[in-house]
Structures are given as C-alpha cells and as structure tokens.
mmCIF file of C-alpha atoms and ligand atoms in Angstrom:
data_model
loop_
_atom_site.group_PDB
_atom_site.id
_atom_site.type_symbol
_atom_site.label_atom_id
_atom_site.label_comp_id
_atom_site.label_asym_id
_atom_site.label_seq_id
_atom_site.Cartn_x
_atom_site.Cartn_y
_atom_site.Cartn_z
ATOM 1 C CA UNK V 1 17.893 -31.196 -2.139
ATOM 2 C CA UNK V 2 14.856 -29.089 -2.222
ATOM 3 C CA UNK V 3 15.121 -25.308 -2.213
ATOM 4 C CA UNK V 4 14.297 -23.044 0.515
ATOM 5 C CA UNK V 5 10.905 -21.452 0.160
ATOM 6 C CA UNK V 6 10.569 -17.756 0.195
ATOM 7 C CA UNK V 7 7.113 -16.501 0.896
ATOM 8 C CA UNK V 8 5.693 -13.940 -1.426
ATOM 9 C CA UNK V 9 3.340 -11.374 0.602
ATOM 10 C CA UNK V 10 1.451 -9.273 -1.947
ATOM 11 C CA UNK V 11 0.501 -5.898 -0.760
ATOM 12 C CA UNK V 12 -0.870 -4.514 -4.082
ATOM 13 C CA UNK V 13 -4.372 -4.135 -2.469
ATOM 14 C CA UNK V 14 -3.019 -2.362 0.569
ATOM 15 C CA UNK V 15 0.239 -0.522 0.194
ATOM 16 C CA UNK V 16 -0.420 -0.362 -3.582
ATOM 17 C CA UNK V 17 -3.937 0.760 -3.475
ATOM 18 C CA UNK V 18 -3.364 3.524 -0.975
ATOM 19 C CA UNK V 19 -1.593 5.686 -3.682
ATOM 20 C CA UNK V 20 -3.591 8.568 -5.102
ATOM 21 C CA UNK V 21 -5.223 7.566 -8.405
ATOM 22 C CA UNK V 22 -4.923 3.760 -7.670
ATOM 23 C CA UNK V 23 -8.215 3.343 -5.737
ATOM 24 C CA UNK V 24 -10.081 0.259 -6.501
ATOM 25 C CA UNK V 25 -13.796 -0.732 -5.809
ATOM 26 C CA UNK V 26 -14.612 -4.007 -4.025
ATOM 27 C CA UNK V 27 -15.457 -5.832 -7.289
ATOM 28 C CA UNK V 28 -12.073 -4.845 -8.845
ATOM 29 C CA UNK V 29 -10.257 -5.901 -5.597
ATOM 30 C CA UNK V 30 -11.959 -9.245 -5.603
ATOM 31 C CA UNK V 31 -10.976 -9.952 -9.286
ATOM 32 C CA UNK V 32 -7.273 -9.091 -8.370
ATOM 33 C CA UNK V 33 -7.398 -11.135 -5.160
ATOM 34 C CA UNK V 34 -8.712 -14.304 -6.878
ATOM 35 C CA UNK V 35 -6.033 -13.961 -9.611
ATOM 36 C CA UNK V 36 -3.307 -13.424 -6.929
ATOM 37 C CA UNK V 37 -4.480 -16.696 -5.238
ATOM 38 C CA UNK V 38 -4.123 -18.488 -8.569
ATOM 39 C CA UNK V 39 -0.773 -16.830 -9.309
ATOM 40 C CA UNK V 40 0.467 -18.561 -6.140
ATOM 41 C CA UNK V 41 1.148 -15.751 -3.639
ATOM 42 C CA UNK V 42 1.486 -16.987 -0.083
ATOM 43 C CA UNK V 43 -0.156 -13.948 1.546
ATOM 44 C CA UNK V 44 -2.648 -11.371 0.255
ATOM 45 C CA UNK V 45 -2.622 -8.207 2.336
ATOM 46 C CA UNK V 46 -6.253 -7.206 1.423
ATOM 47 C CA UNK V 47 -6.455 -3.902 3.065
ATOM 48 C CA UNK V 48 -6.486 -1.767 6.219
ATOM 49 C CA UNK V 49 -9.973 -2.602 7.678
ATOM 50 C CA UNK V 50 -10.298 0.194 10.163
ATOM 51 C CA UNK V 51 -9.450 2.905 7.510
ATOM 52 C CA UNK V 52 -12.912 3.011 5.889
ATOM 53 C CA UNK V 53 -16.176 1.044 5.519
ATOM 54 C CA UNK V 54 -15.201 0.222 1.884
ATOM 55 C CA UNK V 55 -11.844 -1.229 2.936
ATOM 56 C CA UNK V 56 -13.495 -3.280 5.759
ATOM 57 C CA UNK V 57 -15.968 -4.674 3.317
ATOM 58 C CA UNK V 58 -13.322 -5.591 0.724
ATOM 59 C CA UNK V 59 -11.111 -7.366 3.341
ATOM 60 C CA UNK V 60 -14.248 -9.199 4.442
ATOM 61 C CA UNK V 61 -15.255 -10.331 0.973
ATOM 62 C CA UNK V 62 -11.683 -11.209 0.048
ATOM 63 C CA UNK V 63 -11.478 -13.387 3.155
ATOM 64 C CA UNK V 64 -14.572 -15.218 1.956
ATOM 65 C CA UNK V 65 -13.307 -16.040 -1.573
ATOM 66 C CA UNK V 66 -9.605 -16.730 -1.233
ATOM 67 C CA UNK V 67 -8.879 -20.590 -1.235
ATOM 68 C CA UNK V 68 -5.179 -21.017 -0.746
ATOM 69 C CA UNK V 69 -3.431 -17.862 0.434
ATOM 70 C CA UNK V 70 -3.381 -16.421 3.871
ATOM 71 C CA UNK V 71 -5.518 -13.206 3.992
ATOM 72 C CA UNK V 72 -3.946 -10.461 5.894
ATOM 73 C CA UNK V 73 -5.349 -7.099 7.321
ATOM 74 C CA UNK V 74 -3.183 -4.056 8.374
ATOM 75 C CA UNK V 75 -3.695 -2.279 11.730
ATOM 76 C CA UNK V 76 -1.848 0.320 13.912
ATOM 77 C CA UNK V 77 -0.904 -0.660 17.345
ATOM 78 C CA UNK V 78 -4.319 0.363 18.511
ATOM 79 C CA UNK V 79 -6.858 -1.968 20.109
ATOM 80 C CA UNK V 80 -9.788 -0.937 18.025
ATOM 81 C CA UNK V 81 -7.815 -1.355 14.705
ATOM 82 C CA UNK V 82 -6.936 -4.888 15.719
ATOM 83 C CA UNK V 83 -10.530 -5.794 16.784
ATOM 84 C CA UNK V 84 -11.933 -4.394 13.483
ATOM 85 C CA UNK V 85 -9.261 -6.315 11.467
ATOM 86 C CA UNK V 86 -10.227 -9.601 13.357
ATOM 87 C CA UNK V 87 -13.849 -8.996 12.461
ATOM 88 C CA UNK V 88 -13.079 -8.397 8.680
ATOM 89 C CA UNK V 89 -10.942 -11.474 8.572
ATOM 90 C CA UNK V 90 -13.375 -13.768 10.397
ATOM 91 C CA UNK V 91 -14.230 -15.954 7.475
ATOM 92 C CA UNK V 92 -10.685 -16.239 6.132
ATOM 93 C CA UNK V 93 -9.390 -19.847 5.975
ATOM 94 C CA UNK V 94 -5.901 -18.530 7.082
ATOM 95 C CA UNK V 95 -6.336 -15.172 8.635
ATOM 96 C CA UNK V 96 -3.323 -12.899 9.590
ATOM 97 C CA UNK V 97 -3.307 -9.647 11.488
ATOM 98 C CA UNK V 98 -0.446 -7.313 10.578
ATOM 99 C CA UNK V 99 0.125 -4.768 13.459
ATOM 100 C CA UNK V 100 2.890 -2.614 14.332
ATOM 101 C CA UNK V 101 4.470 0.733 15.274
ATOM 102 C CA UNK V 102 7.131 3.190 14.161
ATOM 103 C CA UNK V 103 10.461 2.347 15.891
ATOM 104 C CA UNK V 104 12.980 4.914 14.478
ATOM 105 C CA UNK V 105 13.872 7.827 16.747
ATOM 106 C CA UNK V 106 12.303 10.185 14.119
ATOM 107 C CA UNK V 107 8.916 8.399 14.400
ATOM 108 C CA UNK V 108 9.080 7.971 18.138
ATOM 109 C CA UNK V 109 9.828 11.654 18.712
ATOM 110 C CA UNK V 110 7.767 13.418 15.953
ATOM 111 C CA UNK V 111 4.800 11.036 15.264
ATOM 112 C CA UNK V 112 4.304 9.729 18.825
ATOM 113 C CA UNK V 113 5.994 12.227 21.050
ATOM 114 C CA UNK V 114 6.874 9.175 23.017
ATOM 115 C CA UNK V 115 10.007 7.168 24.196
ATOM 116 C CA UNK V 116 11.705 3.961 23.114
ATOM 117 C CA UNK V 117 10.502 2.163 26.204
ATOM 118 C CA UNK V 118 6.751 3.157 25.626
ATOM 119 C CA UNK V 119 6.953 2.228 22.076
ATOM 120 C CA UNK V 120 8.372 -1.104 23.039
ATOM 121 C CA UNK V 121 5.520 -1.634 25.440
ATOM 122 C CA UNK V 122 2.881 -0.739 22.737
ATOM 123 C CA UNK V 123 4.546 -3.155 20.276
ATOM 124 C CA UNK V 124 4.281 -5.915 22.899
ATOM 125 C CA UNK V 125 0.570 -5.170 23.831
ATOM 126 C CA UNK V 126 -0.559 -4.827 20.258
ATOM 127 C CA UNK V 127 0.845 -8.286 19.317
ATOM 128 C CA UNK V 128 -0.495 -9.883 22.433
ATOM 129 C CA UNK V 129 -3.959 -8.428 21.765
ATOM 130 C CA UNK V 130 -3.958 -9.559 18.104
ATOM 131 C CA UNK V 131 -2.934 -13.057 19.290
ATOM 132 C CA UNK V 132 -6.284 -13.298 21.337
ATOM 133 C CA UNK V 133 -8.048 -13.202 17.894
ATOM 134 C CA UNK V 134 -5.683 -15.099 15.480
ATOM 135 C CA UNK V 135 -2.780 -17.440 15.664
ATOM 136 C CA UNK V 136 -0.849 -15.858 12.784
ATOM 137 C CA UNK V 137 0.429 -12.292 13.891
ATOM 138 C CA UNK V 138 2.875 -10.325 11.861
ATOM 139 C CA UNK V 139 4.567 -7.399 13.566
ATOM 140 C CA UNK V 140 6.040 -4.397 11.591
ATOM 141 C CA UNK V 141 8.541 -2.021 12.923
ATOM 142 C CA UNK V 142 7.776 0.910 10.827
ATOM 143 C CA UNK V 143 10.914 2.797 9.556
ATOM 144 C CA UNK V 144 13.092 -0.133 10.725
ATOM 145 C CA UNK V 145 15.524 0.865 7.925
ATOM 146 C CA UNK V 146 16.448 3.977 9.992
ATOM 147 C CA UNK V 147 16.083 2.413 13.477
ATOM 148 C CA UNK V 148 18.956 1.601 15.701
ATOM 149 C CA UNK V 149 19.819 -2.063 15.345
ATOM 150 C CA UNK V 150 20.175 -2.783 18.984
ATOM 151 C CA UNK V 151 16.788 -1.135 19.867
ATOM 152 C CA UNK V 152 15.174 -2.914 16.893
ATOM 153 C CA UNK V 153 16.485 -6.289 18.181
ATOM 154 C CA UNK V 154 14.794 -5.593 21.546
ATOM 155 C CA UNK V 155 11.490 -4.613 19.886
ATOM 156 C CA UNK V 156 11.683 -7.775 17.878
ATOM 157 C CA UNK V 157 12.377 -9.875 20.999
ATOM 158 C CA UNK V 158 9.276 -8.331 22.740
ATOM 159 C CA UNK V 159 7.117 -9.077 19.606
ATOM 160 C CA UNK V 160 8.211 -12.665 19.682
ATOM 161 C CA UNK V 161 7.536 -13.032 23.419
ATOM 162 C CA UNK V 162 4.073 -11.707 22.711
ATOM 163 C CA UNK V 163 3.499 -14.313 20.009
ATOM 164 C CA UNK V 164 4.554 -12.783 16.629
ATOM 165 C CA UNK V 165 4.998 -15.348 13.955
ATOM 166 C CA UNK V 166 6.481 -13.004 11.454
ATOM 167 C CA UNK V 167 8.649 -9.909 12.058
ATOM 168 C CA UNK V 168 8.338 -7.304 9.204
ATOM 169 C CA UNK V 169 11.462 -5.007 8.856
ATOM 170 C CA UNK V 170 10.408 -2.226 6.603
ATOM 171 C CA UNK V 171 12.632 0.183 4.940
ATOM 172 C CA UNK V 172 9.672 2.544 4.806
ATOM 173 C CA UNK V 173 11.547 5.491 3.339
ATOM 174 C CA UNK V 174 13.621 3.461 0.840
ATOM 175 C CA UNK V 175 16.782 4.830 2.516
ATOM 176 C CA UNK V 176 19.054 1.750 3.034
ATOM 177 C CA UNK V 177 21.841 0.516 0.804
ATOM 178 C CA UNK V 178 21.543 -3.169 -0.013
ATOM 179 C CA UNK V 179 24.564 -3.936 2.135
ATOM 180 C CA UNK V 180 23.180 -2.094 5.159
ATOM 181 C CA UNK V 181 19.743 -3.680 4.765
ATOM 182 C CA UNK V 182 21.271 -7.092 4.303
ATOM 183 C CA UNK V 183 23.497 -6.437 7.504
ATOM 184 C CA UNK V 184 20.380 -5.461 9.469
ATOM 185 C CA UNK V 185 18.652 -8.611 8.669
ATOM 186 C CA UNK V 186 21.804 -10.620 9.587
ATOM 187 C CA UNK V 187 22.079 -8.679 12.853
ATOM 188 C CA UNK V 188 18.530 -9.616 13.837
ATOM 189 C CA UNK V 189 19.060 -13.269 12.913
ATOM 190 C CA UNK V 190 22.169 -13.332 15.078
ATOM 191 C CA UNK V 191 21.020 -11.165 18.074
ATOM 192 C CA UNK V 192 17.194 -11.496 18.579
ATOM 193 C CA UNK V 193 16.490 -14.154 21.370
ATOM 194 C CA UNK V 194 13.781 -16.554 20.213
ATOM 195 C CA UNK V 195 14.252 -15.630 16.467
ATOM 196 C CA UNK V 196 13.839 -19.270 15.523
ATOM 197 C CA UNK V 197 10.143 -18.927 16.502
ATOM 198 C CA UNK V 198 9.384 -16.243 13.689
ATOM 199 C CA UNK V 199 10.394 -15.495 10.131
ATOM 200 C CA UNK V 200 11.877 -12.223 8.975
ATOM 201 C CA UNK V 201 10.157 -10.284 6.324
ATOM 202 C CA UNK V 202 11.451 -7.725 3.853
ATOM 203 C CA UNK V 203 9.236 -4.726 3.099
ATOM 204 C CA UNK V 204 11.344 -2.177 0.998
ATOM 205 C CA UNK V 205 10.249 1.022 -0.620
ATOM 206 C CA UNK V 206 11.806 2.299 -3.789
ATOM 207 C CA UNK V 207 12.749 6.003 -3.127
ATOM 208 C CA UNK V 208 16.222 5.388 -4.308
ATOM 209 C CA UNK V 209 15.358 2.643 -6.801
ATOM 210 C CA UNK V 210 16.815 0.078 -4.403
ATOM 211 C CA UNK V 211 13.711 -1.774 -3.250
ATOM 212 C CA UNK V 212 14.327 -4.986 -5.244
ATOM 213 C CA UNK V 213 18.067 -5.095 -4.529
ATOM 214 C CA UNK V 214 17.423 -4.501 -0.800
ATOM 215 C CA UNK V 215 14.714 -7.301 -0.643
ATOM 216 C CA UNK V 216 17.022 -9.755 -2.376
ATOM 217 C CA UNK V 217 20.023 -8.707 0.064
ATOM 218 C CA UNK V 218 17.403 -9.377 2.860
ATOM 219 C CA UNK V 219 16.560 -12.916 1.800
ATOM 220 C CA UNK V 220 20.222 -13.708 1.048
ATOM 221 C CA UNK V 221 20.986 -12.780 4.714
ATOM 222 C CA UNK V 222 18.173 -14.941 6.169
ATOM 223 C CA UNK V 223 14.845 -13.241 5.684
ATOM 224 C CA UNK V 224 12.166 -15.721 4.377
ATOM 225 C CA UNK V 225 9.302 -13.505 3.246
ATOM 226 C CA UNK V 226 9.257 -10.505 0.753
ATOM 227 C CA UNK V 227 6.442 -8.051 0.744
ATOM 228 C CA UNK V 228 5.907 -6.750 -2.733
ATOM 229 C CA UNK V 229 3.327 -5.393 -5.300
ATOM 230 C CA UNK V 230 2.441 -6.028 -8.891
ATOM 231 C CA UNK V 231 4.239 -3.514 -11.190
ATOM 232 C CA UNK V 232 5.950 -2.162 -7.908
ATOM 233 C CA UNK V 233 3.184 0.318 -7.298
ATOM 234 C CA UNK V 234 2.962 1.867 -3.879
ATOM 235 C CA UNK V 235 3.562 4.864 -1.691
ATOM 236 C CA UNK V 236 5.670 7.558 -3.359
ATOM 237 C CA UNK V 237 8.248 5.732 -5.631
ATOM 238 C CA UNK V 238 6.479 2.493 -4.865
ATOM 239 C CA UNK V 239 7.305 -0.899 -3.346
ATOM 240 C CA UNK V 240 9.407 -3.942 -4.338
ATOM 241 C CA UNK V 241 8.062 -5.193 -7.550
ATOM 242 C CA UNK V 242 6.660 -8.860 -7.271
ATOM 243 C CA UNK V 243 7.676 -9.843 -10.765
ATOM 244 C CA UNK V 244 11.267 -8.654 -10.400
ATOM 245 C CA UNK V 245 12.006 -10.572 -7.122
ATOM 246 C CA UNK V 246 10.306 -13.675 -8.344
ATOM 247 C CA UNK V 247 12.252 -13.690 -11.699
ATOM 248 C CA UNK V 248 15.527 -12.966 -9.898
ATOM 249 C CA UNK V 249 15.185 -16.024 -7.778
ATOM 250 C CA UNK V 250 14.038 -18.095 -10.848
ATOM 251 C CA UNK V 251 17.008 -16.908 -13.019
ATOM 252 C CA UNK V 252 19.589 -17.554 -10.229
ATOM 253 C CA UNK V 253 18.831 -21.059 -9.187
ATOM 254 C CA UNK V 254 22.252 -21.464 -7.392
ATOM 255 C CA UNK V 255 20.788 -19.150 -4.689
ATOM 256 C CA UNK V 256 18.603 -22.267 -3.810
ATOM 257 C CA UNK V 257 15.608 -20.164 -2.963
ATOM 258 C CA UNK V 258 12.302 -20.394 -4.623
ATOM 259 C CA UNK V 259 8.792 -19.123 -4.688
ATOM 260 C CA UNK V 260 5.262 -20.732 -5.589
ATOM 261 C CA UNK V 261 4.498 -18.301 -8.216
ATOM 262 C CA UNK V 262 3.303 -19.345 -11.722
ATOM 263 C CA UNK V 263 5.601 -17.062 -13.557
ATOM 264 C CA UNK V 264 3.608 -17.483 -16.872
ATOM 265 C CA UNK V 265 0.889 -15.432 -15.376
ATOM 266 C CA UNK V 266 3.100 -12.375 -14.561
ATOM 267 C CA UNK V 267 2.519 -10.364 -17.713
ATOM 268 C CA UNK V 268 -1.366 -10.872 -17.488
ATOM 269 C CA UNK V 269 -1.315 -10.016 -13.800
ATOM 270 C CA UNK V 270 0.417 -6.816 -14.606
ATOM 271 C CA UNK V 271 -1.910 -5.865 -17.232
ATOM 272 C CA UNK V 272 -4.812 -6.514 -14.967
ATOM 273 C CA UNK V 273 -3.492 -4.331 -12.264
ATOM 274 C CA UNK V 274 -2.445 -1.487 -14.603
ATOM 275 C CA UNK V 275 -5.938 -1.486 -16.298
ATOM 276 C CA UNK V 276 -7.920 -1.680 -13.043
ATOM 277 C CA UNK V 277 -5.975 1.091 -11.479
ATOM 278 C CA UNK V 278 -5.465 3.169 -14.706
ATOM 279 C CA UNK V 279 -1.875 3.427 -14.010
ATOM 280 C CA UNK V 280 0.216 2.455 -17.016
ATOM 281 C CA UNK V 281 3.392 0.530 -16.904
ATOM 282 C CA UNK V 282 6.546 2.336 -18.065
ATOM 283 C CA UNK V 283 7.798 0.758 -21.320
ATOM 284 C CA UNK V 284 11.205 -0.079 -19.904
ATOM 285 C CA UNK V 285 9.783 -1.682 -16.729
ATOM 286 C CA UNK V 286 11.728 -4.957 -15.971
ATOM 287 C CA UNK V 287 9.793 -8.157 -16.839
ATOM 288 C CA UNK V 288 6.425 -6.536 -17.693
ATOM 289 C CA UNK V 289 7.190 -3.322 -19.675
ATOM 290 C CA UNK V 290 6.326 -3.313 -23.349
ATOM 291 C CA UNK V 291 9.980 -2.980 -24.300
ATOM 292 C CA UNK V 292 11.193 -5.615 -21.892
ATOM 293 C CA UNK V 293 11.676 -8.215 -24.780
ATOM 294 C CA UNK V 294 11.930 -5.634 -27.648
ATOM 295 C CA UNK V 295 15.209 -5.429 -29.592
ATOM 296 C CA UNK V 296 15.765 -2.443 -31.753
ATOM 297 C CA UNK V 297 19.408 -1.680 -32.373
ATOM 298 C CA UNK V 298 21.085 -3.346 -35.399
ATOM 299 C CA UNK V 299 23.883 -4.946 -33.290
ATOM 300 C CA UNK V 300 21.375 -6.569 -30.873
ATOM 301 C CA UNK V 301 18.976 -7.622 -33.632
ATOM 302 C CA UNK V 302 21.699 -9.278 -35.498
ATOM 303 C CA UNK V 303 22.644 -11.236 -32.382
ATOM 304 C CA UNK V 304 19.023 -12.042 -31.550
ATOM 305 C CA UNK V 305 18.327 -13.427 -35.024
ATOM 306 C CA UNK V 306 21.326 -15.722 -34.712
ATOM 307 C CA UNK V 307 20.560 -16.833 -31.243
ATOM 308 C CA UNK V 308 18.120 -15.457 -28.592
ATOM 309 C CA UNK V 309 20.461 -16.058 -25.736
ATOM 310 C CA UNK V 310 22.933 -13.290 -26.992
ATOM 311 C CA UNK V 311 20.626 -10.636 -25.623
ATOM 312 C CA UNK V 312 17.812 -12.293 -23.624
ATOM 313 C CA UNK V 313 18.241 -13.770 -20.124
ATOM 314 C CA UNK V 314 14.644 -14.814 -19.743
ATOM 315 C CA UNK V 315 12.350 -16.706 -22.253
ATOM 316 C CA UNK V 316 9.527 -14.313 -22.751
ATOM 317 C CA UNK V 317 7.161 -17.239 -22.566
ATOM 318 C CA UNK V 318 8.084 -17.855 -18.984
ATOM 319 C CA UNK V 319 6.417 -14.589 -17.928
ATOM 320 C CA UNK V 320 3.539 -14.848 -20.235
ATOM 321 C CA UNK V 321 4.790 -12.711 -23.254
ATOM 322 C CA UNK V 322 4.184 -14.356 -26.623
ATOM 323 C CA UNK V 323 7.453 -13.544 -28.083
ATOM 324 C CA UNK V 324 10.371 -11.273 -28.252
ATOM 325 C CA UNK V 325 10.091 -8.492 -30.783
ATOM 326 C CA UNK V 326 12.441 -7.289 -33.389
ATOM 327 C CA UNK V 327 11.484 -3.697 -33.670
ATOM 328 C CA UNK V 328 12.421 -1.856 -36.907
ATOM 329 C CA UNK V 329 13.802 1.726 -36.505
ATOM 330 C CA UNK V 330 16.219 3.813 -38.258
ATOM 331 C CA UNK V 331 18.974 2.156 -36.087
ATOM 332 C CA UNK V 332 18.065 -1.419 -37.391
ATOM 333 C CA UNK V 333 20.322 -3.254 -39.704
ATOM 334 C CA UNK V 334 19.844 -5.540 -42.820
ATOM 335 C CA UNK V 335 19.531 -8.617 -40.718
ATOM 336 C CA UNK V 336 16.430 -7.229 -38.911
ATOM 337 C CA UNK V 337 14.868 -5.992 -42.131
ATOM 338 C CA UNK V 338 15.412 -9.223 -43.927
ATOM 339 C CA UNK V 339 13.831 -11.186 -40.914
ATOM 340 C CA UNK V 340 10.825 -8.921 -40.629
ATOM 341 C CA UNK V 341 10.353 -8.927 -44.530
ATOM 342 C CA UNK V 342 10.392 -12.668 -44.474
ATOM 343 C CA UNK V 343 7.567 -12.641 -41.646
ATOM 344 C CA UNK V 344 5.369 -10.733 -44.027
ATOM 345 C CA UNK V 345 6.081 -12.917 -47.115
ATOM 346 C CA UNK V 346 9.188 -11.564 -48.818
ATOM 347 C CA UNK V 347 12.424 -13.794 -49.060
ATOM 348 C CA UNK V 348 14.852 -11.149 -50.195
ATOM 349 C CA UNK V 349 18.327 -12.113 -51.861
ATOM 350 C CA UNK V 350 21.385 -10.213 -50.731
ATOM 351 C CA UNK V 351 21.249 -7.901 -53.676
ATOM 352 C CA UNK V 352 17.552 -7.181 -53.336
ATOM 353 C CA UNK V 353 18.063 -6.574 -49.563
ATOM 354 C CA UNK V 354 20.740 -3.897 -50.389
ATOM 355 C CA UNK V 355 18.301 -2.090 -52.545
ATOM 356 C CA UNK V 356 15.360 -2.298 -50.308
ATOM 357 C CA UNK V 357 17.562 -1.267 -47.221
ATOM 358 C CA UNK V 358 18.291 2.157 -48.864
ATOM 359 C CA UNK V 359 14.556 2.673 -49.258
ATOM 360 C CA UNK V 360 13.965 1.530 -45.652
ATOM 361 C CA UNK V 361 16.473 3.964 -44.142
ATOM 362 C CA UNK V 362 14.791 6.979 -45.962
ATOM 363 C CA UNK V 363 11.498 5.860 -44.690
ATOM 364 C CA UNK V 364 12.665 4.959 -41.176
ATOM 365 C CA UNK V 365 14.253 8.510 -40.675
ATOM 366 C CA UNK V 366 10.695 10.003 -41.038
ATOM 367 C CA UNK V 367 8.997 7.543 -38.437
ATOM 368 C CA UNK V 368 9.627 6.363 -34.992
ATOM 369 C CA UNK V 369 8.842 2.715 -35.794
ATOM 370 C CA UNK V 370 8.257 0.637 -38.916
ATOM 371 C CA UNK V 371 5.221 -1.555 -38.949
ATOM 372 C CA UNK V 372 4.242 -4.454 -41.218
ATOM 373 C CA UNK V 373 2.189 -2.116 -43.531
ATOM 374 C CA UNK V 374 5.231 0.104 -43.897
ATOM 375 C CA UNK V 375 7.439 -2.896 -44.847
ATOM 376 C CA UNK V 376 5.066 -3.620 -47.682
ATOM 377 C CA UNK V 377 5.108 -0.082 -48.806
ATOM 378 C CA UNK V 378 8.965 0.125 -48.624
ATOM 379 C CA UNK V 379 9.384 -3.025 -50.665
ATOM 380 C CA UNK V 380 6.570 -1.987 -53.220
ATOM 381 C CA UNK V 381 8.376 1.348 -53.889
ATOM 382 C CA UNK V 382 11.884 -0.146 -54.181
ATOM 383 C CA UNK V 383 13.714 -0.563 -57.574
ATOM 384 C CA UNK V 384 13.695 -4.251 -57.195
ATOM 385 C CA UNK V 385 9.919 -4.826 -56.503
ATOM 386 C CA UNK V 386 9.163 -6.405 -59.986
ATOM 387 C CA UNK V 387 12.072 -8.750 -59.497
ATOM 388 C CA UNK V 388 11.010 -9.657 -55.987
ATOM 389 C CA UNK V 389 7.394 -10.610 -56.977
ATOM 390 C CA UNK V 390 8.424 -12.482 -60.209
ATOM 391 C CA UNK V 391 10.913 -14.733 -58.380
HETATM 392 O O1 KIV G 1 6.228 0.912 4.669
HETATM 393 C C1 KIV G 1 5.876 0.597 5.692
HETATM 394 O O2 KIV G 1 6.500 0.700 6.753
HETATM 395 C C2 KIV G 1 4.536 -0.105 5.728
HETATM 396 C C3 KIV G 1 4.146 -0.651 7.098
HETATM 397 C C4 KIV G 1 2.822 -0.156 7.463
HETATM 398 C C5 KIV G 1 4.185 -2.205 6.930
HETATM 399 O O3 KIV G 1 3.768 -0.200 4.759
HETATM 400 ZN ZN1 ZN G 2 4.998 0.182 2.902
#
C-alpha cells in the first residue's frame, strides 16, 4: 500500500528571509528557489509581494522560473495585498495566495481592536476575494496555537465556505506542547464542517524548541502539510526545520507518511542557504550541522569502528554528507587512533599502538582536535617510529 503524502511547504524565502541579517537579493532568491524546486518541495512561499517592490519582483521572477512546485505569495486579509499578490503570481504554473488574520483573543483585542465576529467576517471576505484570482487559496489563522478551539473551528468553517483549499494552523509564538498542538489538529478534523474539502497545515515556530515535535504531532493527528525552512531559520527562534521533519518521516517508515524530498540534497541545500544569508549553522544542528555525523568519545568511536549502526541512525550519504567522521581528541581511545593512523598509512601493531597512544594523549591535551598532520608528527616523535617504518 502506498504511503500518505505529506506536502512540504518551504517558507525559507518568506518567513526565513524576514529575519534581520537574512536579507537576500532577487538573484540569490532565484538560485535558492530553483534548487528548492529540484529538491522536491511541493510549495515555495516566495515572499510577501505587497511588502516592498523588491519582494514583489522576487515573487514575480520566481513564479516565472519554477517548473514543478506551487508558488505562493503571502498577504494580510487586505484587498490590496491580495490584488498585488495575484499580480506577482500571474506567470506561476501553479499559483497560491496565502491570506489570513490573527484569531487569538490577544491578536483580536491588541492588534485589531476588533471582535471575534468581525475577524471571522474578514477571514471569509479575504478568502473569497483571493478566490476571484486563483483557485488555490490557503488561509492562515495567525496565533492559532493560542486561539480557542471552538472559535478556531468556526473561522476554519468560514474559510472553507469561502473556498480555502488549505487551512494553516500556525503556532505563531511557539507556545504549544506537542500533545496540545496534536489535539488541536484532531479537534479541527473532527469538528469543522466541510473539512474534507481542505487540508490542514502545520506552521510551528521554535520559541520553546518544539517546532519539529509539534509539526510531527500535527501530521500524526491528520494534518497533511508542513510549513518549514531550511536550517529552521525564521522569526525569533525560527521555524520548523525542513531537514528534520523530512528525515523523521524517512527514518520512521511505520508512520506510513512520506514526502517528495530528494534527501541526498539536504546538506548542499543547507550550505547554500547558510552561505547566501551569511548565517552559520550551529555545529550540533540535527541532520546538517558539522558535528551531526562526527564521533569523538572513545566509547562511541570504538562502537562506530566495529559497526556504524551502534551510534548512527542515519547513513550520512542519505543526506548528502560524504561520510561520518572519527574525530581525534583527548577523549579518544586506541581504536580511533589506530583507525585514523591506518587512514594516513600506518598499520600499527598492538605494542606500537600502546607506545604511540601515550604520545598522542600528551599532544591531544594541548589541542582541541588532532588532524592528519598531527598524527604524522605524533608517530614520527614516538619511541617506536624506526620500528614502524622499517616494518
Ligand atoms: O507564524 C505565522 O503565524 C505566520 C503566518 C503569517 C502564516 O508566519
Ligand atoms: Zn511564521
């Protein structure tokens, strides 16, 4: 039986790019959009066209060049935003307008000085107006994570009546626990009239480090789209990380959920976004960090050298990383030293290794990490060097 498809909606160029310091020019955005299309994302959120002439231009150009993915433009529930987004998306093969409004009591009171009934009407009107330009309209209920479920269900119903094809349920402030977010999606699946006409989408922020967990809980409870960014970049603590959710589904096949992503491109994609934005990836970042496949303690290295499955749940090649690394530090054991020495041409006997290891520990205490040149130096200055080279 074939697996259920989860749509990957990439918002690197919208929610990711709106972060200070991450600004990209149109050429950089086009390069990233082209690569996202080849990566296999279902939707590229290309920008917020009304926000600036530059963003309008980028969405327009991206719409022209993307071959497979749906191209999406963000708007507020404001007629002019929607009209401008429709213009920017005019040459997209598959255009989508993403419109919406804040639905939590906090947004209704402090942002809009309005009422639940007025906001509900604005949601309906915005979707209906967007529908006059494109068939595919996604509605977002901003701050849905903190919105009362009964009211949220009524807003979703109104959006569906107006023609929404996708209902985005953002945990805008990253507040929800995975169980709460999952229960919210389940509640909407069970209580929104007409829900079979639309798909539910997870858009989770990472303020409490729960964005990935919440998105996964969302799809387990019936959502069929995840909104995410490369390297998890985005507002404040970021968005759900694309590489994490994709690899979670791949490594847990019994969930029977899959994506179209060519995972062997993930590392290259991460590097491209990091270099274009000038935002480095933390070394311990899951999947794409420089330490994600590096093993440094003696106990782990010993296991890895015997069999990689002892400490690795992902084959690094599956995400485009050439190989795992056995990193030599003062915490490394003899097995790792012998392994790395062999890689640079020394096949040490047990007695030779004992001697070289003493030299290695003295050296390693003075340095963070031992490289191949250091290994040569350590062996050349050991008591057994002559014996090693004359063997
Ligand atoms: O986090 C959020 O609520 C958003 C919406 C604009 C979709 O980014
Ligand atoms: Zn967001």
